[in-house]
Structure formats: structure tokens, C-alpha cells
XYZ file of C-alpha atoms in Angstrom:
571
model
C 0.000 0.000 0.000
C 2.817 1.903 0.808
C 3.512 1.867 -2.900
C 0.589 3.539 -4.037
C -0.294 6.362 -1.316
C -1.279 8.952 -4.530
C -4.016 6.358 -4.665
C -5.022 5.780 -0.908
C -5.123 9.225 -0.513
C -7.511 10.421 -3.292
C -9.525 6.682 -2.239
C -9.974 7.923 1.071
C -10.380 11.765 0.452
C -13.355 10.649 -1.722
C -14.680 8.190 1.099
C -14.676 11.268 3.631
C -16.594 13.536 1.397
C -18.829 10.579 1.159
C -19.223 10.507 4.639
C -19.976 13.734 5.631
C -22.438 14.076 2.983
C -23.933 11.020 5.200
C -23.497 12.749 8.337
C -25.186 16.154 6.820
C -28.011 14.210 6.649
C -29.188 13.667 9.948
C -27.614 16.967 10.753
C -30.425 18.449 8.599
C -32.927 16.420 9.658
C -32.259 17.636 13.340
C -32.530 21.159 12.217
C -36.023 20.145 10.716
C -37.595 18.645 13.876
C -36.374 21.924 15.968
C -37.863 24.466 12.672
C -40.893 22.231 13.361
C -41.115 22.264 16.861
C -40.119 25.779 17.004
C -43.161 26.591 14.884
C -45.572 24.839 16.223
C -46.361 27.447 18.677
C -46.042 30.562 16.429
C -49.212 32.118 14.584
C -48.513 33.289 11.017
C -45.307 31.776 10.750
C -46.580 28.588 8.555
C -45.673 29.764 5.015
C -42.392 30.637 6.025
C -41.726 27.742 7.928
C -42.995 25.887 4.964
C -40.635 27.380 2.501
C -37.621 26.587 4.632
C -38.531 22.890 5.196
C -38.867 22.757 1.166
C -35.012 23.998 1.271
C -34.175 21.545 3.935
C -35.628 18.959 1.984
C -34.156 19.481 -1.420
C -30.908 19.477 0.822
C -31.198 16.303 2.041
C -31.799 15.218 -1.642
C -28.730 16.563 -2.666
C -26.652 15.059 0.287
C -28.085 11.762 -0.642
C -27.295 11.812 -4.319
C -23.911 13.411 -3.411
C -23.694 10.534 -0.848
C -24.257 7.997 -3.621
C -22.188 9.372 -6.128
C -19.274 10.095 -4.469
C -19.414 6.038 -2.777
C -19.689 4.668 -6.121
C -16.322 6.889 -7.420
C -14.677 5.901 -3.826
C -15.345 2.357 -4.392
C -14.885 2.336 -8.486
C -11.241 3.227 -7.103
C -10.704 1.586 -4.491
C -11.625 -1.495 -6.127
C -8.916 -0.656 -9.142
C -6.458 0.062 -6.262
C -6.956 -3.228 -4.769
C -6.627 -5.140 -8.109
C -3.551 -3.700 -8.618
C -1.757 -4.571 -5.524
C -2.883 -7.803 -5.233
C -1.476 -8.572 -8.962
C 1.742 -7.006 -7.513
C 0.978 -9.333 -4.844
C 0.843 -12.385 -6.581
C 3.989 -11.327 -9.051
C 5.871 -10.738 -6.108
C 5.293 -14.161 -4.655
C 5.863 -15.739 -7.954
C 8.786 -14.363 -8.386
C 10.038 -15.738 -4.966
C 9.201 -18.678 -5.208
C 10.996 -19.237 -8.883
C 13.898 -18.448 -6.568
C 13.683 -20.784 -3.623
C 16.502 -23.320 -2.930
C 15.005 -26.757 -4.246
C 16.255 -27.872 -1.045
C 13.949 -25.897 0.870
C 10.904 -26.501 -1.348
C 11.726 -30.066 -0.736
C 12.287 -30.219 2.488
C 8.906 -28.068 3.053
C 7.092 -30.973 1.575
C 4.578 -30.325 -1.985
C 1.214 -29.295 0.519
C 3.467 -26.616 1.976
C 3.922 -24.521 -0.975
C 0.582 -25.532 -2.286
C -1.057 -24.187 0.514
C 0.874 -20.863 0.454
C 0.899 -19.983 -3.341
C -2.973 -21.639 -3.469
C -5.215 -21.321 -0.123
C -3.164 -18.827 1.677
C -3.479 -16.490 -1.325
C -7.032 -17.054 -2.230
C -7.866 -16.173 1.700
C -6.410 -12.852 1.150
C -7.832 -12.132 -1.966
C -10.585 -10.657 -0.787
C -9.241 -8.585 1.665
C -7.236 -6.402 -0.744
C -10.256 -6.568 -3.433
C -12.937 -5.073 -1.014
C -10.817 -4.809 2.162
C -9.436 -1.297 1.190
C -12.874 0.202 -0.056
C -15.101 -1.447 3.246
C -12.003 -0.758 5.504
C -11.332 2.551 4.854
C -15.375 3.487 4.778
C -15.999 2.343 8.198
C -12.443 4.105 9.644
C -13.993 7.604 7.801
C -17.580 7.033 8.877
C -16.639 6.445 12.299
C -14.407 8.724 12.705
C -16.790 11.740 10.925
C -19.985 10.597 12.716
C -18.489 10.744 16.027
C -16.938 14.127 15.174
C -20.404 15.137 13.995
C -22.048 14.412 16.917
C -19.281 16.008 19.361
C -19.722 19.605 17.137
C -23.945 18.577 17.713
C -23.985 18.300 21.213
C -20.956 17.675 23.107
C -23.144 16.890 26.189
C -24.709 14.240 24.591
C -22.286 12.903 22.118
C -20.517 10.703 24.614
C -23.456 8.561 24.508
C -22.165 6.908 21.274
C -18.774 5.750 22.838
C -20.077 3.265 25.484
C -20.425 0.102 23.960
C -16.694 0.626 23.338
C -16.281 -0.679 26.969
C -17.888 -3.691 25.714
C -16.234 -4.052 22.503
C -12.827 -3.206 23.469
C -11.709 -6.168 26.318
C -13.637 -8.780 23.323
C -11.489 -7.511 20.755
C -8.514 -7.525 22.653
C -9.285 -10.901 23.758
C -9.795 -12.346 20.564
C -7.441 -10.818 18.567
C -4.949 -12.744 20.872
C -6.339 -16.047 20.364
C -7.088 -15.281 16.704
C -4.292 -14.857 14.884
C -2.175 -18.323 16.073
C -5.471 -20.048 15.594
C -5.346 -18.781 12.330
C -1.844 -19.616 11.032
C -1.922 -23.248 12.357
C -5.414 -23.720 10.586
C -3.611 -22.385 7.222
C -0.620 -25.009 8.250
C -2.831 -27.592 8.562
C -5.067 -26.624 5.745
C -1.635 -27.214 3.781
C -1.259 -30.607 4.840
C -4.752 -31.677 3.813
C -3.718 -30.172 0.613
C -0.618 -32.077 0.420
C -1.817 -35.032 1.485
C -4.652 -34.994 -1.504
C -2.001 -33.800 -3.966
C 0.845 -36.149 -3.443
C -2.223 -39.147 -3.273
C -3.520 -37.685 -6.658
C -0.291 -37.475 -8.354
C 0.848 -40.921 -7.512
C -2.117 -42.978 -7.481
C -1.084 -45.773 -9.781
C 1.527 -46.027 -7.100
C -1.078 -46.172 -4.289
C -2.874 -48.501 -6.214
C -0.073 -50.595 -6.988
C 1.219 -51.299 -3.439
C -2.467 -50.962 -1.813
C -1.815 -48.084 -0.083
C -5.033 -46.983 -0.508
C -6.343 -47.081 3.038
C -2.954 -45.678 4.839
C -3.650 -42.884 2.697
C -7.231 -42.466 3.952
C -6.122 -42.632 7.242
C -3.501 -39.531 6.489
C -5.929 -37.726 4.835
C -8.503 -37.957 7.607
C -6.231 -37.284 10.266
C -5.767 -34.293 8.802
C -9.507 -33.274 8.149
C -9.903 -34.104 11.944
C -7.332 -31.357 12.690
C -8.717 -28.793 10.381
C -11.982 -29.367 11.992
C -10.660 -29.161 15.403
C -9.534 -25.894 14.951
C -11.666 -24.805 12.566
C -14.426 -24.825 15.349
C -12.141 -23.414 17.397
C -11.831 -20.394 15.243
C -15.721 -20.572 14.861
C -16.202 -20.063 18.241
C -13.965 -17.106 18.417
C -16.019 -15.565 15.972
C -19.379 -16.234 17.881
C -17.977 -14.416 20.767
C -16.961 -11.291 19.092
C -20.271 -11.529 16.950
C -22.068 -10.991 20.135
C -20.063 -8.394 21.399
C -20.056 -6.578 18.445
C -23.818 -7.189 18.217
C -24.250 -5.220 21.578
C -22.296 -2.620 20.542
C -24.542 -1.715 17.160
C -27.604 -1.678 19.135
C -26.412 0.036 22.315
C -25.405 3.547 21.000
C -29.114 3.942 19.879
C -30.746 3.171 23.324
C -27.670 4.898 25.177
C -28.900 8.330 23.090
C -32.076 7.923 23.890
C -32.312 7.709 27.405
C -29.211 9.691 28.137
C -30.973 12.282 26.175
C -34.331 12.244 27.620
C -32.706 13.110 30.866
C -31.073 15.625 29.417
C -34.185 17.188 27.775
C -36.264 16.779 30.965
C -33.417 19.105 32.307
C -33.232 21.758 29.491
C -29.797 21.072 28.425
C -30.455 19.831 24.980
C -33.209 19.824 22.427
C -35.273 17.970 20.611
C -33.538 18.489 17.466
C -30.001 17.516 18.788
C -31.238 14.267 20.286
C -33.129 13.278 16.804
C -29.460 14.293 14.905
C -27.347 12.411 17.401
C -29.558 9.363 17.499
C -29.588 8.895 13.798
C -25.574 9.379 14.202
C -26.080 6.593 16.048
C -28.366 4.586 13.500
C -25.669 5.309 11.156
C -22.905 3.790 13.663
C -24.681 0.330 13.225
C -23.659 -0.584 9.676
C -20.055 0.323 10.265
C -20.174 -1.373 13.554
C -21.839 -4.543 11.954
C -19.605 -4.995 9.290
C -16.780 -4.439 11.813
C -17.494 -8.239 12.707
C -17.010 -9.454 9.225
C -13.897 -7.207 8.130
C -11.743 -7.675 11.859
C -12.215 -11.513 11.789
C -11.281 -11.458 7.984
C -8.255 -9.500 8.786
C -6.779 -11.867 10.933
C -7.433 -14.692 8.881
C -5.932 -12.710 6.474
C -3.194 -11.496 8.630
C -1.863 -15.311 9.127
C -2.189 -15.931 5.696
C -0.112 -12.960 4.876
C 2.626 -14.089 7.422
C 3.211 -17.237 5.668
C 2.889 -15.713 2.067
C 5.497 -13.246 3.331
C 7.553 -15.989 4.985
C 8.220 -17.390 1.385
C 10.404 -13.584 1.031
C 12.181 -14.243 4.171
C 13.579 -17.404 3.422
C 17.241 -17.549 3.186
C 19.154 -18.817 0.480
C 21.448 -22.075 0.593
C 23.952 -20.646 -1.554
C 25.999 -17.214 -1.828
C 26.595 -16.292 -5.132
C 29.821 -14.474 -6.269
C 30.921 -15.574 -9.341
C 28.721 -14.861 -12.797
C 31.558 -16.509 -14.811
C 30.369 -19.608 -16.849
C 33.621 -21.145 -17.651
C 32.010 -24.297 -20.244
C 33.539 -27.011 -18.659
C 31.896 -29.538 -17.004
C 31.275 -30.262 -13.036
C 34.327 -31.771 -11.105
C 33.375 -33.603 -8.050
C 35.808 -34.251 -5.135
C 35.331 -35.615 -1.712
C 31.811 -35.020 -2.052
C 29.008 -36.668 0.868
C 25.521 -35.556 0.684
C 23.038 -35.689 3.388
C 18.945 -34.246 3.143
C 19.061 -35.349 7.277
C 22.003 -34.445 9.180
C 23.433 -37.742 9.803
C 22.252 -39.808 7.062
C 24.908 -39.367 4.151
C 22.829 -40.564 1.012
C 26.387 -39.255 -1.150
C 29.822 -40.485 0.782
C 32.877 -39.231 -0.416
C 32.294 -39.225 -4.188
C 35.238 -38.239 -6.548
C 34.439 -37.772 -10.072
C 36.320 -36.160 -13.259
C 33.936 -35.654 -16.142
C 36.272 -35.511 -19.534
C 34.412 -32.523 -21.451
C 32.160 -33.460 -24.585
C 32.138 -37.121 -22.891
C 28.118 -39.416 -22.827
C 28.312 -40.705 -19.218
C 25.948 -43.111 -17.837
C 25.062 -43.518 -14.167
C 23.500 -46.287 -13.361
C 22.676 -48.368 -10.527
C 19.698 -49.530 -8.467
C 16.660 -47.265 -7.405
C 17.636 -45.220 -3.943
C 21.491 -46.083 -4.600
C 21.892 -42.143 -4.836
C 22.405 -41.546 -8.576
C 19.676 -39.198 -8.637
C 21.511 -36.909 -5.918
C 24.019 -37.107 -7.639
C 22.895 -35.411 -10.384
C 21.445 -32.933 -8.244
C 24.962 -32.605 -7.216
C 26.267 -32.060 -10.532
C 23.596 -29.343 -12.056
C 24.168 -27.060 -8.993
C 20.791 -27.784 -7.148
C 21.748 -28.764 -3.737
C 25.528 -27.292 -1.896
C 27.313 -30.912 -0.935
C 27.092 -31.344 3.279
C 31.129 -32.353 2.683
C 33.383 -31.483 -0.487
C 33.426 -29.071 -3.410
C 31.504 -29.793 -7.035
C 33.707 -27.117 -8.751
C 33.812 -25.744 -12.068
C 36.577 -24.365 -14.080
C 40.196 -25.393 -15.157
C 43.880 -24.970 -12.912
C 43.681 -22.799 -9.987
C 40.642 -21.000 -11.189
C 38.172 -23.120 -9.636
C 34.472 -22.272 -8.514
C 32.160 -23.975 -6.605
C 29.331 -24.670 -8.677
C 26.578 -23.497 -5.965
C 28.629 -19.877 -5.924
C 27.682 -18.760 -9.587
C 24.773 -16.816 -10.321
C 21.744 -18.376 -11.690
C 22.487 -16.973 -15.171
C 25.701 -18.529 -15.093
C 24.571 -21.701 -13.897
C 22.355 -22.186 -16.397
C 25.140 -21.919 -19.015
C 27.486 -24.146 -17.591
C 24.311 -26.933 -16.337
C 20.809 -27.605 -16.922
C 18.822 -30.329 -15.140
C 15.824 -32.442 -16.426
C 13.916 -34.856 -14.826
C 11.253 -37.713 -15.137
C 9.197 -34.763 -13.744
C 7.520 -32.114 -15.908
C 4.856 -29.450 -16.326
C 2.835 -27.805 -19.403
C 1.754 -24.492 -18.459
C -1.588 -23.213 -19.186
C -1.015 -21.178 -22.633
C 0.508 -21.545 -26.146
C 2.757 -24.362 -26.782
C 5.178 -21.530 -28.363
C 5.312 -19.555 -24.458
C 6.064 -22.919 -22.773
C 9.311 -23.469 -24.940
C 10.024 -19.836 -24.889
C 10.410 -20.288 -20.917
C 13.714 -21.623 -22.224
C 14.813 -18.581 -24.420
C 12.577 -15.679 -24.313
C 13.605 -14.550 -27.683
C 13.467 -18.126 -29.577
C 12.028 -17.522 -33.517
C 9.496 -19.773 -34.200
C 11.920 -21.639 -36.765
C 14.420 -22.434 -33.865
C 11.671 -23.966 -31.557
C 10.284 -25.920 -35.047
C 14.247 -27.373 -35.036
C 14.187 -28.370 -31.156
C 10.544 -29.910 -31.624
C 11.913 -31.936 -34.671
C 15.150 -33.358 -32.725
C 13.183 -34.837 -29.844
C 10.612 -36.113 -32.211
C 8.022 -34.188 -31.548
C 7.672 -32.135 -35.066
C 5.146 -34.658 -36.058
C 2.231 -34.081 -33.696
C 3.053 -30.354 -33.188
C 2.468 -30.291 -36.865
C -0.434 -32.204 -36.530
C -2.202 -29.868 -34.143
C -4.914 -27.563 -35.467
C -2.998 -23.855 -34.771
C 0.580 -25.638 -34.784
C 3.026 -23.429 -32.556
C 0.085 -21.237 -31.166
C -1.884 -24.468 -29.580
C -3.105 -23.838 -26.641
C -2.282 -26.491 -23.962
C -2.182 -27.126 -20.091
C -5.161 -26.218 -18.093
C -8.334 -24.876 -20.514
C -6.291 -26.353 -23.683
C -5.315 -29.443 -25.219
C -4.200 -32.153 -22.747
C -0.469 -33.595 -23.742
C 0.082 -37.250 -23.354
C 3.288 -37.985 -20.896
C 5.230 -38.947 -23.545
C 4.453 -35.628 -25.322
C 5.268 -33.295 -22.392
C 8.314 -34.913 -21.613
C 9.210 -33.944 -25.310
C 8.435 -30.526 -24.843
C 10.698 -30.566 -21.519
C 13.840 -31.895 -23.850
C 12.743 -29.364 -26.506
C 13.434 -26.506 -23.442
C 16.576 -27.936 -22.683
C 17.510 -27.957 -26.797
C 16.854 -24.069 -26.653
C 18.571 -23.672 -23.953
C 21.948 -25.027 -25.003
C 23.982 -25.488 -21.528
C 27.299 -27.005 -22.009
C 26.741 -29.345 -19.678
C 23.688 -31.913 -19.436
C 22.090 -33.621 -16.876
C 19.586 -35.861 -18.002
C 17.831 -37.897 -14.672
C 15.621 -40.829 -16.628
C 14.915 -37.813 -18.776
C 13.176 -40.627 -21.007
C 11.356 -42.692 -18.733
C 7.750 -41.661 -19.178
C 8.251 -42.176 -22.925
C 7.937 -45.839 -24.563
C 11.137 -47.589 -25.705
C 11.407 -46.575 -29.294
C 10.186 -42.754 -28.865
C 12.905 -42.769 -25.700
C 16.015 -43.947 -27.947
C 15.007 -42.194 -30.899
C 14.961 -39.074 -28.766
C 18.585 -39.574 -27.067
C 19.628 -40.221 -30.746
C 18.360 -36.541 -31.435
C 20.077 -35.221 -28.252
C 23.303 -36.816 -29.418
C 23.411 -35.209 -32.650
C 22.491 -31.825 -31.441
C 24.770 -31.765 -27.882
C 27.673 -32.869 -29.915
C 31.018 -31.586 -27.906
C 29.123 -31.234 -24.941
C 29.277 -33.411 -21.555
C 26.034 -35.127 -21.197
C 25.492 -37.215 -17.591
C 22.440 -39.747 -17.924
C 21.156 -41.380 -15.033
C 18.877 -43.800 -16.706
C 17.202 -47.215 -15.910
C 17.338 -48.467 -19.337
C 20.555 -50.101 -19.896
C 20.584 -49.366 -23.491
C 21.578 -45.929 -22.566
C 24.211 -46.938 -20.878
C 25.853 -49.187 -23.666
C 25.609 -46.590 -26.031
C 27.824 -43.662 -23.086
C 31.638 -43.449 -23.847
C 31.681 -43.991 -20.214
C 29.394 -45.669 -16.989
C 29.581 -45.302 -13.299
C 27.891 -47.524 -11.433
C 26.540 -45.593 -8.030
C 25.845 -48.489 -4.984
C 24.760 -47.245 -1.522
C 25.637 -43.723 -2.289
C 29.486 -44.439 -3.822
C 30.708 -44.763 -7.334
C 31.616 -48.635 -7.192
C 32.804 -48.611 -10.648
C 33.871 -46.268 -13.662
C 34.731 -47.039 -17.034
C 33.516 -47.992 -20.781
C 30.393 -50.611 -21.103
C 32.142 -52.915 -22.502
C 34.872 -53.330 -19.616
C 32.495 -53.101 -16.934
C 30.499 -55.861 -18.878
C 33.792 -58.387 -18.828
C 34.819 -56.734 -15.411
C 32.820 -59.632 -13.675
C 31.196 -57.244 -11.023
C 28.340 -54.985 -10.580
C 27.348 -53.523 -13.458
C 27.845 -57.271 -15.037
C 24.882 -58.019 -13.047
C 22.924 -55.005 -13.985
C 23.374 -56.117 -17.349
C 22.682 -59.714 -17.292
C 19.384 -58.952 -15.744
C 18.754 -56.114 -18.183
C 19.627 -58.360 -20.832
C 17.429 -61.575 -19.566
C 14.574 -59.156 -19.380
């Protein structure tokens, strides 16, 4: 908000001319019952009096249209305002998240960020989209009906200010209770939405191992939190509700018989209690909605702490070097752990010869996968250096900026992602300024030219979300397509091919062969085939490179990777 104050200040400028056209209302209204009681005694005075409630009355017109009009402009504005900071909002959390350490996302777990980018977001949402407008009307119309009733009668103003002894030890009290109720109902919202994501995502999985019912039982464990606290929360609000329901009613009786005292003593009239007690009429809409807007605030409020939270996160890496040297990763001493403790990596040493296929291989949860992570720069080793460069110029890979990263290593995985738009934007997340010729040429070396061709607006096919729906196999060519147009000079590919079938898979590493010709490609595949065709394989057991050489001397070697192949083979 601070961002835009031109804005809040004409918003809320409008919003108190708005209000004290609302306020002149009962002001004039006053001054009619007073003319009227005034002239109910006088002879002769009837025409006049008559002309001057006529005025009174087109004045009250006026201040109701002017009332109307200038609300609409306030919230017409206010509205805009609050569309535009809550797209800043959502760019701004974007934006941070792009940049998180994997490690962290990882370690958060997949409902964690859901629940912050989706839920936490959405709860907020309407906060800045009305919040601003309803906020700021009920601050001005408070704060100008009060003031209009102290310049009425200063006697009987104070009338309108006692439920506030009510109102004020409730709030208090529930704001304290609120907020932490609040952020661990978000938290666990987040779980419920991890739980239903990660169960979604791998259900063949589920399905294959029965884990059907274990997953039930997560999943309802964490409804029965949720609902827990969400009745908690509930019953916060009922408390308040009531408090706040006493204080929209009181100010009206509070008037009255404060000011029929009053009268019965000469010290005000009948005119100033008829203003002040329509003041107080007016008080109950602000105070009502006060009820709706505080609680939403604070649900808000702990939404906002955890959207914020993503900003505050520190990074796992310092960078200081932005320069990309072209040579690939050297590994030395190297031991990995995503627990303290429990080394997954233990003292791996390995010396990548540049423009050099090399195949890691080995059995699932043997730690070739982290080591790949090693290699493109995504996690900093727990022990040792993955360093980049030649002689005694040597950078650790996790010290380079993200733009020079990305030249020296790219990463892809078994997992990928369409994005909702144009099959054109999602490869130009590779290289913004890609021609439509050069993402033809990196469709056509992972095979994909064919069905892109195929498709009824080509390169400007919508797909993702509201579009066309790509097979596996298709997406996962689009991913290699990225990495084509991105041209790193290193390459890690981690089962790159695994979601596509067995011809489509080797006819795309073909492709990647011809076009990442000179440059250092690691492939940590399951299919063996890969493997035979590398200039070199490492076999990873138990987190260590066991063995290291060309296929056909592991093959005659007599050891692991012997077996690896005999049972590839037999299969």
C-alpha cells in the first residue's frame, strides 16, 4: 500500500466527502424537527416555515445523491487500487518462489507450498479486493460521525462511545487467540492439501502397493485437525459476533435515554437528540460490518505471514561468481546428506572428460539421482566441493549466479509441467527470444515435429489447463525441446526418457546426441541401453561410485554392473 499512497489518498479523500455528505443528513434532519417544533407554537409563521422545510428537503436530496455518487467513485477506485496490488501481490510471490533453494521446497514438503501460493493467497484475496474500499469506509464514517455528533452536542455525544467498553476487552481478547489459531489452521489446511495432492499425483503407485487405506487414514487425520480448529476459530467468531452485536444496538438506546434526561433538564433539544440518534443509527452498519472485516483480517493477517515468509527465506547458496567457464562439473570428496546424519552421497570423486556421454546407473535409492542434483548445482554438498573451471581457477558450482549456472548446467527430470497457454510460451520459458523456426528445429530433434504439426494452430496451440491435454510422452518432449533451446554445455539428463515408450525414448537420445555434440552429457537412466551406447558408466551403490569405465569393460569386469546387465539383458 505503501507503494501507491497517490491512490489511498484520493480513495480515502473521496470516502470522507462521502461521509460527511452522510453525516449532513441527519444533521439536517435535526434542524427540521427543531424548525418544526419551534413553529408549532407561532401564529402566522406557517408559510415561512414551509418554505424553509422545502429547502431543507431538497438538501437532504442533494446530500443523498452526493452521498451515492461520491461512494460509487470511492469504491470504483478503491476497487482498481486493490486489483492492482494484489497482482503485484501475486507477481511478487511468484517471483520468490521461482527463486527458492530446491532444497527448501523439498524439504517443506509439496502441501506446503501448495497451501501458500494456493489457499493462503485465495484467503487474502478478498481482503485487498474489497478490504481497502469497506475498511477505509468504516475508519472515515466512524471517525466523521463521532466528530459530527461532538460539534452537535458535546453533552450528549458521549453517549455513542459506550459500547466501546464492551467491545474493546472482546477484541482484545480475541485478537490474541485469533491470529495463532489462524496460522496453524492455514498449516494444517496445507497438509490436507498435500496429502490430496501427493495421493492424486501418484495414485497408480497407491494402487499398486495398496496403499489406498494408509492414505485415507492420512488424509482424515488431517480433516480431523482442520476441523478441530476450525471450530475453534468458529467459536472465536461467535464471541466477538455478540459483542459486536451489543455494541450496534447500544449507541441507539444509550442516546435515547441519556438524552431524555437531558431534555427533561433543558440542556439539549429535541432536534439535537433526533441528529445524534440517527448518528447513532448510522454507527450500526459500520459497527456490523466491523465483525465481518476484523475476523477477515486476521485470517488474512496469518495468511499474509506465511505468504510473506516465502520472502524471508534464506538462500542455501551465496553467489559471487557470474563466470560460466564451459567445462563440465568436477566432483571431489563429495558426501551428501537431506538429514544431518544420514549421508545418502559419501565421499564421491568424479572427473567428467568434457564433450564425454556418461551413464550412471545403478539400483533405485542407490543415490544416482543426488548425484545429479549434485552435478547441475541444485543442492551445496554437506562435505566437499563440485567445482567448475580449469587450474587454480576453480568455482564452486553453488557460488555462480543463476544466469551462469544455467550456461554451464541444466537439469531435467522424469518430472515435468505444461503451463496453461501456447505451446510456443512454454518453450520460450527456455529462451525468451526463440524464432518460431528455432523452436520448429528443437521440436523436430526430440521427435516431436510430427504431432506439433499435426495440431490444429501448430506453434500457437493452446495447452495445459483450458487447452489441449499432452500425453506424458508428449510433455516430456516438450521438456527436452526446453533444454535444446537452452543449449547449456553441460547436461544432466535424470531418466529424462522414462515416461516415454522404448522406441520414442532412444530415438529421442539419438536426437540429443546429434544436437549436444562436444558437450558433456550425464544420464542417469534405468534403461541399460543408454548406458551401452555412453563413452563412459559409473555404477553408483549405496551412495558411492563402485565402478567407472567404458560398457564394454564393466560388462567383462565380472562385477556390478555385469549383473545389472545380465538382468537387463534376460529381461
Amino acid at each position: 500500500m505503501a507503494e501507491h499512497k497517490a491512490a489511498v489518498a484520493a480513495v480515502t479523500v473521496i470516502q470522507l466527502l462521502a461521509a460527511l455528505a452522510a453525516v449532513g443528513i441527519p444533521r439536517v434532519l435535526g434542524s427540521m424537527v427543531d424548525l418544526v417544533t419551534a413553529g408549532a407554537g407561532a401564529d402566522g409563521a406557517a408559510s415561512g416555515m414551509a418554505g424553509r422545510l422545502s429547502a431543507l428537503i431538497a438538501l437532504v436530496i442533494a446530500l443523498a445523491l452526493g452521498n451515492a455518487a461520491l461512494t460509487g467513485c470511492g469504491e470504483y477506485l478503491a476497487r482498481v487500487l486493490g486489483e492492482r496490488v494484489f497482482a503485484e501481490l501475486r507477481e511478487r510471490l511468484v517471483t520468490s518462489v521461482m527463486h527458492l533453494p530446491l532444497s527448501v521446497v523439498e524439504s517443506a514438503g509439496t502441501g506446503d507450498l501448495l497451501g501458500r501460493t494456493g489457499r493462503d493467497l485465495e484467503s487474502i484475496r478478498n481482503v485487498v479486493q474489497r478490504g481497502v474500499s469497506q475498511i477505509l469506509v468504516i475508519v472515515v464514517t466512524l471517525a466523521t460521525v463521532v466528530g459530527a455528533a461532538v460539534v452537535t452536542s458535546p453533552v450528549l455525544s458521549p453517549a455513542l462511545v459506550v459500547p466501546v467498553l464492551v467491545i474493546l476487552p472482546v477484541a482484545r481478547w480475541y485478537l490474541r487467540h485469533a491470529v495463532p489459531a489462524y496460522r496453524a489452521m492455514n498449516a494444517m489446511w496445507a497438509e490436507v492439501d498435500g496429502a490430496v495432492a501427493e495421493t492424486a499425483d501418484q495414485a497408480a503407485t497407491v494402487d499398486a502397493h495398496s496403499l489406498g487405506q494408509r492414505r485415507n487414514r492420512i488424509l482424515d487425520r488431517a480433516m480431523i485437525e482442520v476441523w478441530s480448529t476450525e471450530q475453534y476459530t468458529l467459536w472465536l467468531r461467535m464471541v466477538l459476533i455478540a459483542a459486536l452485536g451489543v455494541g450496534s444496538f447500544a449507541p441507539v438506546i444509550a442516546v435515547v435515554a441519556w438524552g431524555a434526561w437531558l431534555a427533561g433538564h433543558g440542556a439539549v433539544s429535541l432536534g439535537a437528540i433526533t441528529t445524534v440518534a440517527l448518528y447513532a443509527v448510522q454507527l450500526r452498519t459500520p459497527v456490523s460490518n466491523m465483525t465481518f472485516w476484523i475476523d477477515s483480517l486476521q485470517s488474512a493477517g496469518a495468511a499474509m505471514s506465511r505468504i510473506v515468509g516465502v520472502e524471508l527465506v534464506r538462500p542455501d547458496r551465496a553467489a559471487t561468481s557470474s563466470r560460466a567457464t564451459g567445462l563440465p562439473p568436477r566432483v571431489r570428496g563429495v558426501s551428501y546428506a537431506y538429514r544431518p546424519g544420514h549421508d545418502v552421497l559419501h565421499d564421491v570423486d568424479l572427473e567428467l572428460i568434457p564433450g564425454e556421454r556418461l551413464a550412471v546407473v545403478g539400483p533405485s535409492g542407490s543415490g544416482k539421482s543426488t548425484l545429479g542434483r549434485m552435478l547441475a548445482g541444485i543442492h551445496p554438498p554437506t562435505r566437499g566441493r563440485v567445482t567448475v573451471g580449469d587450474g587454480e581457477e576453480l568455482t564452486d558450482l553453488t557460488a555462480l549466479t543463476e544466469e551462469a549456472l544455467h550456461r554451464e548446467v541444466a537439469l531435467v527430470t522424469q518430472e515435468h509441467h505444461v503451463f496453461s497457454g501456447t505451446l510456443a510460451d512454454n518453450l520460450r520459458l527456455a529462451r525468451t527470444g526463440a524464432t518460431d523456426a528455432e523452436i520448429a528445429h528443437a521440436l523436430d530433434v526430440v521427435g516431436a515435429g510430427e504431432w506439433v504439426a499435426a495440431l490444429s494452430d501448430g506453434l500457437d496451440t493452446l495447452v495445459g489447463a483450458g487447452g489441449i491435454q499432452l500425453t506424458p510422452g508428449q510433455a516430456q518432449q516438450v521438456a527436452l525441446a526446453r533444454i535444446v533451446l537452452m543449449d547449456p554445455a553441460t547436461l544432466v539428463l535424470d531418466e529424462a526418457t522414462s515416461l516415454l515408450d522404448p522406441s520414442a525414448a532412444r530415438s529421442a537420445e539419438r536426437s540429443l546426441d546429434a544436437v549436444l555434440a562436444g558437450r558433456t552429457v550425464v544420464a542417469i537412466a534405468h534403461r541399460l541401453d543408454t548406458a551401452a551406447a555412453a563413452d563412459r558408466v559409473a555404477v553408483v551403490i549405496d551412495g558411492r561410485i563402485v565402478e567407472l569405465g567404458p560398457h564394454a569393460q564393466l560388462v567383462a569386469a565380472d562385477g556390478e554392473y555385469t549383473r545389472l546387465w545380465n538382468a537387463w539383458v534376460s529381461n
